[in-house]
Amino acid sequence: MRRLTLRGRLTLLYGGLFMVAGVVLLGVTYALFTANLGQKYQVIVKGTYLSPSGTASTPPRPDQAYVLNKDGALLTGSDAERVMDEQREQVRQAAIKSLLTQGSVALVLVGGLAAGFGWLVAGRVLAPLHRVTDTARRIALTPSALHERIALKGPDDEVKNLADAFDTMVERLDHSFDGQRRFVANASHELRTPLTLGRALVEVAMHRRTASADVKELGESLLTINTRHEQLIEGLLILADSEKQLTAVYPVNLADVVAHVTAQLATEAAAVGVELIRGPGEAPTRGDALLLERLVHNLVENGIRHNLPSGERWVRVISKTADDCVQIVVTNTGPEIPPYEVESLFKPFYRLGAERLVSAKGAGLGLSIVRSVTEAHAGTVTALPREGGGLQVTVTLPLDPA
């Protein structure tokens, strides 16, 4: 059952309080009205009256109440009192009926107007809260939106204090994440120099004419380790770059990206016996072409490297347009993946069955970079285990309106 919104609850509260106050007011009015009508008044007429014949004469008793019936006959004593009581009761019933009927109708109409005005007032009061909610949702879905601020204008009340506190929190988070990205990027750049120097020294030692077989074997091992570390550094740099806010975006057709990436990786796929199936379809979007190329490259490369050791082995890459978005779908054969492990594959350095670290298959940052690039382009990425083994990864990005 869907919960009633705060605006709806406030409207019901306003309308309910008004209706309760109106019912109480109507009840008090009814009590006073009936009490007033319930009083009995003695009608005493002194002087003359007109007889049925039209002549003026003195009533039987000057201090006695009297009435004339519809035939013009003079009624006095108990008869006159009875007729007056009947008329008084008729007037009382008519007045009460009119009060309850017309008062209830007026109460319902005014209550409806009060509820309508309460709905408008509640919407105006809650509008700043909606801005806070919308901003928080955008930041939660797109970490690159941490630069956004509410900057609420208006009186210094509780709602503005809440918005200002939220802006302060987001600003501190933005500075924190930005500092973290700068640290990763700077550390990665600093590590590149010793790695390059180490590679050069190893290669020099290996290629000396006096180098023994043991030295050459050791050099090959050191170069392999150095290559893995270089992959890690490159992955960290790409991850840091992909988490930045995109300052310049251009039209990109993902079909061209798919064709380019599959052509690049065709040799690697053929070398390990993996069939690369390409299905490029028109998929125009806007973004950073280099980051989008890295996204597709990582997906296809993961599909090739994390495949079956033998048997049917393939990777299928499809780009397509679906409604108001474009998609890249990469499916591959491979080992069975438990559904509860799929989300963990997007964590940095996570490996299925082993947490760390760099191996011959990569640095463990492939899908982390995919998610980061996707979120930087205001998109989403999902992964599902394929029946029979393997994985299907779907990246959804906004369609280029042009």
Coordinates of C-alpha atoms in Angstrom, one line a residue:
M1 CA 0.0 0.0 0.0
R2 CA 1.4 3.4 -1.0
R3 CA 2.1 5.7 1.9
L4 CA 0.5 9.1 2.0
T5 CA 2.9 12.0 1.2
L6 CA 3.8 14.6 3.8
R7 CA 1.9 17.1 1.8
G8 CA -1.2 14.9 1.8
R9 CA -0.9 14.3 5.6
L10 CA -0.6 18.1 6.2
T11 CA -3.6 18.7 4.0
L12 CA -5.7 16.1 5.9
L13 CA -4.5 17.6 9.2
Y14 CA -5.5 21.1 8.2
G15 CA -8.9 20.0 6.8
G16 CA -9.6 17.7 9.8
L17 CA -8.9 20.4 12.3
F18 CA -11.1 22.8 10.4
M19 CA -13.9 20.3 10.2
V20 CA -13.7 19.5 13.9
A21 CA -13.7 23.2 14.8
G22 CA -16.7 23.7 12.4
V23 CA -18.6 20.7 14.0
V24 CA -18.0 22.1 17.5
L25 CA -19.1 25.6 16.4
L26 CA -22.2 24.1 14.7
G27 CA -23.0 22.1 17.9
V28 CA -22.7 25.2 20.2
T29 CA -24.8 27.2 17.8
Y30 CA -27.4 24.4 17.8
A31 CA -27.5 24.2 21.6
L32 CA -27.9 28.0 22.1
F33 CA -30.5 28.1 19.3
T34 CA -32.6 25.3 20.8
A35 CA -32.3 26.7 24.3
N36 CA -33.5 30.1 23.1
L37 CA -36.4 28.6 21.2
G38 CA -37.3 26.4 24.2
Q39 CA -38.2 29.3 26.4
K40 CA -41.9 30.0 26.8
Y41 CA -43.3 33.5 26.7
Q42 CA -46.7 34.5 28.0
V43 CA -48.5 36.7 25.6
I44 CA -50.7 39.2 27.4
V45 CA -52.7 41.7 25.3
K46 CA -54.5 44.6 26.9
G47 CA -57.0 46.6 25.0
T48 CA -59.6 45.8 22.4
Y49 CA -59.8 43.2 19.7
L50 CA -61.9 42.8 16.7
S51 CA -64.8 40.3 17.0
P52 CA -65.8 38.1 14.1
S53 CA -68.5 40.6 13.1
G54 CA -65.7 43.3 12.7
T55 CA -66.8 45.4 15.8
A56 CA -64.2 46.4 18.4
S57 CA -64.9 45.1 21.9
T58 CA -63.0 44.4 25.1
P59 CA -61.6 40.9 25.6
P60 CA -63.2 38.8 28.4
R61 CA -60.1 39.4 30.7
P62 CA -57.6 42.2 29.9
D63 CA -54.8 40.2 31.6
Q64 CA -55.5 36.9 29.8
A65 CA -53.8 35.6 26.7
Y66 CA -56.0 35.1 23.7
V67 CA -55.8 34.1 20.1
L68 CA -58.0 33.9 17.1
N69 CA -58.3 30.7 15.3
K70 CA -58.4 30.4 11.5
D71 CA -62.2 30.8 11.6
G72 CA -61.8 34.1 13.5
A73 CA -63.2 32.6 16.8
L74 CA -61.7 33.9 20.0
L75 CA -59.7 31.3 22.0
T76 CA -58.6 31.9 25.5
G77 CA -57.2 30.0 28.4
S78 CA -55.8 26.5 27.8
D79 CA -57.0 26.5 24.2
A80 CA -55.0 29.6 23.4
E81 CA -51.9 28.2 25.2
R82 CA -52.2 25.0 23.2
V83 CA -52.4 26.7 19.9
M84 CA -49.4 28.9 20.8
D85 CA -47.3 25.9 21.8
E86 CA -48.1 24.1 18.5
Q87 CA -47.0 27.2 16.5
R88 CA -43.9 27.6 18.7
E89 CA -42.9 24.0 18.0
Q90 CA -43.5 24.3 14.3
V91 CA -41.2 27.4 14.2
R92 CA -38.6 25.6 16.3
Q93 CA -38.5 22.5 14.1
A94 CA -38.3 24.6 10.9
A95 CA -35.5 26.7 12.4
I96 CA -33.6 23.6 13.6
K97 CA -34.0 21.8 10.2
S98 CA -32.8 24.9 8.4
L99 CA -29.8 25.3 10.7
L100 CA -28.6 21.7 10.5
T101 CA -29.2 21.4 6.7
Q102 CA -27.8 24.7 5.5
G103 CA -25.2 24.8 8.2
S104 CA -23.9 21.3 7.2
V105 CA -23.8 22.2 3.5
A106 CA -21.9 25.4 4.3
L107 CA -19.5 23.5 6.6
V108 CA -18.7 20.9 3.9
L109 CA -18.1 23.6 1.2
V110 CA -16.0 25.8 3.5
G111 CA -14.1 22.6 4.7
G112 CA -13.4 21.7 1.1
L113 CA -12.0 25.2 0.4
A114 CA -10.0 25.0 3.6
A115 CA -8.5 21.7 2.5
G116 CA -7.7 23.1 -1.0
F117 CA -5.9 26.1 0.5
G118 CA -4.2 23.8 2.9
W119 CA -2.9 21.7 0.0
L120 CA -1.5 24.9 -1.7
V121 CA 0.0 26.2 1.5
A122 CA 1.6 22.8 2.3
G123 CA 3.0 22.6 -1.2
R124 CA 4.6 26.1 -0.9
V125 CA 6.0 25.2 2.5
L126 CA 7.4 21.9 1.4
A127 CA 8.8 23.1 -2.0
P128 CA 12.3 23.7 -0.5
L129 CA 12.3 20.2 1.0
H130 CA 11.6 18.8 -2.5
R131 CA 14.7 20.7 -3.7
V132 CA 16.7 19.1 -1.0
T133 CA 15.4 15.7 -1.9
D134 CA 15.9 16.1 -5.6
T135 CA 19.5 17.3 -5.1
A136 CA 20.3 14.5 -2.7
R137 CA 18.8 11.9 -5.2
R138 CA 20.9 13.3 -8.1
I139 CA 24.1 13.2 -6.0
A140 CA 23.3 9.7 -4.9
L141 CA 22.8 8.5 -8.4
T142 CA 25.6 10.5 -10.0
P143 CA 28.6 11.1 -7.7
S144 CA 30.0 13.6 -10.2
A145 CA 27.1 15.8 -9.2
L146 CA 28.7 16.6 -5.9
H147 CA 29.4 20.2 -7.2
E148 CA 25.6 20.9 -7.1
R149 CA 24.3 23.1 -4.3
I150 CA 20.8 24.0 -3.2
A151 CA 21.6 27.7 -2.4
L152 CA 18.1 28.2 -0.9
K153 CA 17.0 31.8 -0.7
G154 CA 14.4 33.1 1.7
P155 CA 13.8 33.7 5.4
D156 CA 16.2 32.3 8.0
D157 CA 13.9 29.5 9.2
E158 CA 14.2 25.8 9.8
V159 CA 13.9 24.8 6.2
K160 CA 16.7 27.2 5.1
N161 CA 18.9 25.9 8.0
L162 CA 18.4 22.4 6.7
A163 CA 19.3 23.3 3.1
D164 CA 22.4 25.2 4.3
A165 CA 23.5 22.3 6.4
F166 CA 23.0 20.0 3.5
D167 CA 25.1 22.3 1.2
T168 CA 27.9 22.4 3.8
M169 CA 27.9 18.6 4.0
V170 CA 28.0 18.2 0.2
E171 CA 30.8 20.8 -0.1
R172 CA 32.9 18.9 2.4
L173 CA 32.3 15.6 0.6
D174 CA 33.1 17.2 -2.7
H175 CA 36.5 18.5 -1.3
S176 CA 37.2 15.1 0.3
F177 CA 36.5 13.2 -2.9
D178 CA 38.4 15.7 -5.0
G179 CA 41.4 15.4 -2.7
Q180 CA 41.3 11.7 -2.9
R181 CA 41.2 11.8 -6.7
R182 CA 44.1 14.2 -6.8
F183 CA 46.1 12.0 -4.4
V184 CA 45.5 8.9 -6.5
A185 CA 46.4 10.7 -9.7
N186 CA 49.6 12.3 -8.2
A187 CA 50.7 9.1 -6.6
S188 CA 50.1 7.2 -9.9
H189 CA 52.2 9.8 -11.8
E190 CA 54.9 9.6 -9.2
L191 CA 55.1 5.8 -9.4
R192 CA 55.4 5.8 -13.2
T193 CA 58.9 7.2 -13.1
P194 CA 60.5 4.5 -10.9
L195 CA 58.6 1.8 -12.9
T196 CA 59.9 3.2 -16.2
L197 CA 63.4 3.4 -14.7
G198 CA 63.2 -0.1 -13.4
R199 CA 62.1 -1.5 -16.7
A200 CA 65.0 0.3 -18.4
L201 CA 67.6 -1.1 -16.0
V202 CA 66.2 -4.7 -16.3
E203 CA 66.2 -4.5 -20.1
V204 CA 69.8 -3.2 -20.1
A205 CA 70.9 -6.0 -17.9
M206 CA 69.1 -8.6 -19.9
H207 CA 70.5 -7.5 -23.3
R208 CA 74.2 -7.4 -22.2
R209 CA 76.4 -9.8 -24.2
T210 CA 77.7 -11.2 -20.9
A211 CA 74.2 -11.8 -19.4
S212 CA 73.8 -15.4 -18.3
A213 CA 70.6 -17.5 -18.8
D214 CA 69.7 -17.0 -15.2
V215 CA 69.9 -13.2 -15.5
K216 CA 67.7 -13.3 -18.6
E217 CA 65.2 -15.5 -16.9
L218 CA 65.1 -13.2 -13.8
G219 CA 64.8 -10.2 -16.1
E220 CA 61.7 -11.8 -17.8
S221 CA 60.1 -12.3 -14.4
L222 CA 60.9 -8.8 -13.3
L223 CA 59.5 -7.3 -16.6
T224 CA 56.3 -9.3 -16.1
I225 CA 55.9 -7.9 -12.6
N226 CA 56.7 -4.5 -13.8
T227 CA 54.1 -4.8 -16.6
R228 CA 51.4 -5.7 -14.0
H229 CA 52.3 -2.7 -11.9
E230 CA 52.1 -0.5 -14.9
Q231 CA 48.6 -1.8 -15.6
L232 CA 47.6 -1.1 -12.1
I233 CA 49.0 2.5 -12.3
E234 CA 47.2 3.1 -15.7
G235 CA 44.0 1.7 -14.2
L236 CA 44.2 4.0 -11.2
L237 CA 44.8 7.0 -13.5
I238 CA 41.8 6.2 -15.7
L239 CA 39.7 5.6 -12.6
A240 CA 40.7 9.0 -11.2
D241 CA 40.0 10.7 -14.5
S242 CA 36.6 9.0 -15.0
E243 CA 35.4 10.2 -11.6
K244 CA 35.9 13.9 -12.5
Q245 CA 33.1 16.1 -13.7
L246 CA 32.9 16.1 -17.5
T247 CA 33.6 19.6 -18.7
A248 CA 33.4 19.0 -22.4
V249 CA 31.1 16.5 -24.2
Y250 CA 30.7 15.8 -27.9
P251 CA 28.5 13.6 -30.0
V252 CA 29.7 10.0 -30.0
N253 CA 28.2 7.1 -31.9
L254 CA 28.8 3.9 -29.8
A255 CA 28.6 1.8 -33.0
D256 CA 31.8 3.4 -34.1
V257 CA 33.4 2.8 -30.7
V258 CA 32.3 -0.9 -30.8
A259 CA 33.8 -1.4 -34.3
H260 CA 37.0 0.3 -33.3
V261 CA 37.5 -1.7 -30.0
T262 CA 36.6 -5.1 -31.5
A263 CA 39.1 -4.5 -34.3
Q264 CA 41.8 -3.7 -31.7
L265 CA 41.1 -6.8 -29.6
A266 CA 40.4 -9.2 -32.5
T267 CA 44.0 -10.4 -32.4
E268 CA 44.0 -11.0 -28.6
A269 CA 40.7 -12.9 -28.9
A270 CA 42.0 -15.1 -31.8
A271 CA 45.2 -15.9 -29.9
V272 CA 43.3 -17.5 -27.0
G273 CA 40.6 -19.1 -29.2
V274 CA 37.7 -16.8 -28.3
E275 CA 35.2 -15.9 -31.0
L276 CA 34.5 -12.1 -31.0
I277 CA 30.9 -11.5 -32.3
R278 CA 30.2 -7.9 -33.2
G279 CA 26.8 -6.4 -33.6
P280 CA 27.1 -2.7 -33.9
G281 CA 23.9 -0.7 -34.2
E282 CA 23.3 3.0 -34.3
A283 CA 23.7 4.4 -30.7
P284 CA 24.3 8.1 -30.7
T285 CA 25.1 9.7 -27.3
R286 CA 27.2 12.6 -26.0
G287 CA 30.3 12.3 -23.8
D288 CA 34.0 11.9 -23.7
A289 CA 35.0 9.7 -26.6
L290 CA 38.2 8.4 -24.9
L291 CA 36.5 7.4 -21.7
L292 CA 33.7 5.7 -23.7
E293 CA 36.2 3.8 -25.7
R294 CA 37.9 2.7 -22.5
L295 CA 34.5 1.6 -21.1
V296 CA 33.8 -0.7 -24.2
H297 CA 37.5 -1.8 -24.2
N298 CA 37.3 -3.0 -20.6
L299 CA 34.1 -4.8 -21.1
V300 CA 35.3 -6.7 -24.2
E301 CA 38.7 -7.4 -22.7
N302 CA 37.1 -8.8 -19.5
G303 CA 34.9 -11.0 -21.6
I304 CA 38.0 -12.4 -23.5
R305 CA 40.2 -12.8 -20.4
H306 CA 37.6 -14.2 -18.0
N307 CA 36.3 -16.9 -20.3
L308 CA 36.2 -20.7 -20.3
P309 CA 39.5 -22.6 -20.6
S310 CA 38.1 -24.7 -23.5
G311 CA 35.0 -25.6 -25.4
E312 CA 32.5 -23.0 -26.7
R313 CA 34.1 -19.6 -26.1
W314 CA 32.8 -16.3 -27.4
V315 CA 32.1 -12.7 -26.6
R316 CA 29.2 -10.8 -28.1
V317 CA 29.2 -7.0 -28.3
I318 CA 26.0 -5.1 -29.3
S319 CA 25.2 -1.4 -29.5
K320 CA 21.6 -0.3 -29.9
T321 CA 19.1 2.4 -29.3
A322 CA 16.2 1.8 -27.0
D323 CA 13.5 4.4 -26.5
D324 CA 15.2 7.5 -25.1
C325 CA 18.5 5.9 -24.3
V326 CA 21.4 3.9 -26.0
Q327 CA 22.9 0.7 -24.7
I328 CA 26.0 -1.4 -24.9
V329 CA 25.4 -5.1 -24.2
V330 CA 28.4 -7.3 -23.7
T331 CA 27.8 -11.1 -23.2
N332 CA 30.4 -13.8 -22.8
T333 CA 30.8 -17.4 -21.9
G334 CA 32.7 -18.2 -18.8
P335 CA 32.5 -19.8 -15.4
E336 CA 29.4 -19.9 -13.3
I337 CA 28.9 -16.7 -11.3
P338 CA 26.7 -16.7 -8.2
P339 CA 24.1 -13.8 -8.4
Y340 CA 25.1 -12.5 -5.0
E341 CA 28.7 -12.1 -6.2
V342 CA 27.8 -9.9 -9.3
E343 CA 27.7 -6.6 -7.5
S344 CA 31.0 -7.2 -5.8
L345 CA 32.7 -7.5 -9.3
F346 CA 32.4 -3.7 -9.6
K347 CA 34.5 -3.1 -6.5
P348 CA 38.2 -2.1 -7.1
F349 CA 40.6 -5.0 -7.0
Y350 CA 37.9 -7.5 -6.3
R351 CA 38.2 -10.9 -7.9
L352 CA 35.8 -13.8 -8.0
G353 CA 37.2 -16.2 -5.3
A354 CA 40.1 -14.0 -4.3
E355 CA 40.2 -10.4 -3.2
R356 CA 43.6 -9.2 -4.3
L357 CA 45.6 -8.2 -6.3
V358 CA 47.2 -7.7 -9.7
S359 CA 47.4 -10.9 -11.8
A360 CA 48.1 -11.8 -15.4
K361 CA 44.5 -11.1 -16.3
G362 CA 44.6 -7.4 -15.2
A363 CA 44.7 -5.1 -12.3
G364 CA 41.2 -5.8 -11.0
L365 CA 39.9 -2.3 -12.0
G366 CA 38.1 -3.1 -15.2
L367 CA 34.5 -3.0 -14.1
S368 CA 35.2 -0.3 -11.5
I369 CA 36.3 1.9 -14.4
V370 CA 33.2 0.9 -16.4
R371 CA 30.9 2.0 -13.6
S372 CA 32.8 5.2 -13.0
V373 CA 32.7 6.2 -16.6
T374 CA 29.0 5.3 -16.9
E375 CA 28.1 7.4 -13.9
A376 CA 30.1 10.3 -15.2
H377 CA 27.9 10.2 -18.3
A378 CA 24.7 10.1 -16.3
G379 CA 24.1 6.4 -17.2
T380 CA 23.6 3.1 -15.4
V381 CA 25.3 -0.2 -15.6
T382 CA 23.8 -3.6 -14.7
A383 CA 25.2 -7.1 -14.8
L384 CA 23.4 -10.5 -14.8
P385 CA 24.8 -14.0 -14.6
R386 CA 24.3 -15.8 -17.9
E387 CA 22.6 -19.1 -17.8
G388 CA 25.2 -21.8 -18.4
G389 CA 28.1 -19.5 -17.2
G390 CA 29.5 -16.1 -18.0
L391 CA 28.1 -12.7 -17.6
Q392 CA 25.9 -10.1 -19.4
V393 CA 26.8 -6.5 -18.8
T394 CA 24.4 -3.7 -20.0
V395 CA 25.5 -0.1 -20.0
T396 CA 22.7 2.4 -20.6
L397 CA 23.5 6.0 -21.5
P398 CA 21.3 9.0 -22.5
L399 CA 20.4 9.3 -26.2
D400 CA 21.8 12.3 -28.0
P401 CA 18.7 14.5 -28.8
A402 CA 20.4 15.8 -31.9

